[in-house]
Amino acid sequence: MTKRKLRNLHKKIKELLKEFQDILPDNLPNELSPYQTHQPEIVEEPGSKLTFRAPYRLSPTELADMKKQIEYLLAKGLIRPSTSPYGAPVLFTPKLDGSLRMCIDY
């Protein structure tokens, strides 16, 4: 995507956010809604094997930002600690304001 298209997209998103500001929250909720319509479930195919992917290398800045974002999501109750032997690598992409967007590479 070109910088011009990205700026146009950013402008359209801002317009939509402004149009619907009365129904969109300013911040993430403090907990997940108790009215979830379904419980997520992973169904394994018979004979299939889960793959393992090593974590991506992160710069000290990315590592600090990842810890900060995880602590925030934990405090909000939007994620919880896991003891699963499986996981997914984390990577970052810069936002227009220079901050980092955490992405999980599932």
Short mmCIF file of C-alpha atoms in Angstrom, two decimals:
data_model
loop_
_atom_site.label_atom_id
_atom_site.label_comp_id
_atom_site.label_asym_id
_atom_site.label_seq_id
_atom_site.Cartn_x
_atom_site.Cartn_y
_atom_site.Cartn_z
CA MET A 1 0.00 0.00 0.00
CA THR A 2 1.38 3.40 -0.94
CA LYS A 3 1.79 6.19 1.58
CA ARG A 4 -0.93 8.16 -0.21
CA LYS A 5 -3.41 5.28 -0.03
CA LEU A 6 -2.49 4.74 3.61
CA ARG A 7 -3.14 8.42 4.40
CA ASN A 8 -6.50 8.24 2.59
CA LEU A 9 -7.40 5.09 4.52
CA HIS A 10 -6.37 6.74 7.79
CA LYS A 11 -8.56 9.75 6.92
CA LYS A 12 -11.56 7.51 6.15
CA ILE A 13 -11.09 5.61 9.42
CA LYS A 14 -10.96 8.89 11.36
CA GLU A 15 -14.18 10.00 9.65
CA LEU A 16 -15.90 6.73 10.57
CA LEU A 17 -14.70 6.96 14.17
CA LYS A 18 -16.01 10.51 14.38
CA GLU A 19 -19.35 9.51 12.82
CA PHE A 20 -19.84 6.68 15.31
CA GLN A 21 -18.12 8.23 18.35
CA ASP A 22 -21.35 8.06 20.35
CA ILE A 23 -21.33 4.23 20.25
CA LEU A 24 -17.57 3.51 20.29
CA PRO A 25 -15.66 3.39 23.59
CA ASP A 26 -12.64 5.62 24.16
CA ASN A 27 -10.78 2.82 25.96
CA LEU A 28 -10.78 -0.96 26.08
CA PRO A 29 -13.32 -2.43 28.49
CA ASN A 30 -12.09 -3.62 31.88
CA GLU A 31 -13.27 -7.16 31.22
CA LEU A 32 -14.73 -9.34 28.52
CA SER A 33 -18.46 -9.18 28.05
CA PRO A 34 -20.32 -11.88 29.99
CA TYR A 35 -22.69 -12.12 27.02
CA GLN A 36 -20.42 -13.99 24.61
CA THR A 37 -22.42 -15.87 21.99
CA HIS A 38 -20.07 -18.85 21.80
CA GLN A 39 -17.04 -20.38 23.46
CA PRO A 40 -14.04 -20.69 21.10
CA GLU A 41 -12.90 -24.24 20.47
CA ILE A 42 -10.01 -25.72 18.52
CA VAL A 43 -10.89 -29.03 16.91
CA GLU A 44 -7.91 -31.14 15.89
CA GLU A 45 -8.12 -33.36 12.83
CA PRO A 46 -7.37 -37.03 13.59
CA GLY A 47 -3.67 -37.71 13.01
CA SER A 48 -2.74 -34.04 12.77
CA LYS A 49 0.21 -32.60 14.67
CA LEU A 50 0.58 -29.12 16.06
CA THR A 51 3.58 -27.26 14.73
CA PHE A 52 6.09 -25.41 16.88
CA ARG A 53 7.36 -21.98 15.87
CA ALA A 54 10.19 -20.36 17.74
CA PRO A 55 9.70 -16.78 18.93
CA TYR A 56 10.99 -14.04 16.63
CA ARG A 57 13.95 -12.03 17.84
CA LEU A 58 12.86 -8.70 19.26
CA SER A 59 14.85 -5.54 19.80
CA PRO A 60 15.12 -4.27 23.39
CA THR A 61 12.52 -1.60 22.53
CA GLU A 62 10.12 -4.19 21.09
CA LEU A 63 10.64 -6.51 24.05
CA ALA A 64 9.86 -3.70 26.52
CA ASP A 65 6.78 -2.70 24.51
CA MET A 66 5.57 -6.31 24.35
CA LYS A 67 5.86 -6.67 28.13
CA LYS A 68 4.01 -3.37 28.63
CA GLN A 69 1.18 -4.38 26.27
CA ILE A 70 0.86 -7.85 27.82
CA GLU A 71 0.72 -6.36 31.34
CA TYR A 72 -1.98 -3.95 30.17
CA LEU A 73 -4.08 -6.73 28.59
CA LEU A 74 -3.63 -8.93 31.68
CA ALA A 75 -4.69 -6.09 33.98
CA LYS A 76 -7.81 -5.50 31.85
CA GLY A 77 -8.67 -9.21 32.00
CA LEU A 78 -8.61 -9.48 28.22
CA ILE A 79 -5.95 -12.20 28.27
CA ARG A 80 -4.86 -14.69 30.91
CA PRO A 81 -1.62 -16.55 31.66
CA SER A 82 -1.18 -19.85 29.83
CA THR A 83 0.80 -22.98 30.59
CA SER A 84 0.35 -24.37 27.07
CA PRO A 85 3.51 -25.70 25.41
CA TYR A 86 2.32 -23.99 22.22
CA GLY A 87 2.33 -20.34 21.33
CA ALA A 88 2.66 -17.95 18.43
CA PRO A 89 5.47 -15.53 17.60
CA VAL A 90 5.02 -11.80 18.18
CA LEU A 91 6.10 -9.10 15.77
CA PHE A 92 5.59 -5.35 15.63
CA THR A 93 4.59 -2.90 12.95
CA PRO A 94 4.93 0.85 13.39
CA LYS A 95 1.80 2.98 13.70
CA LEU A 96 1.54 6.37 12.01
CA ASP A 97 2.21 8.08 15.35
CA GLY A 98 5.49 6.15 15.77
CA SER A 99 4.24 3.76 18.46
CA LEU A 100 4.30 0.00 17.90
CA ARG A 101 1.37 -2.28 17.06
CA MET A 102 1.80 -5.77 18.48
CA CYS A 103 0.80 -8.53 16.05
CA ILE A 104 0.55 -12.24 16.81
CA ASP A 105 1.66 -14.45 13.89
CA TYR A 106 -0.83 -17.33 14.11
#
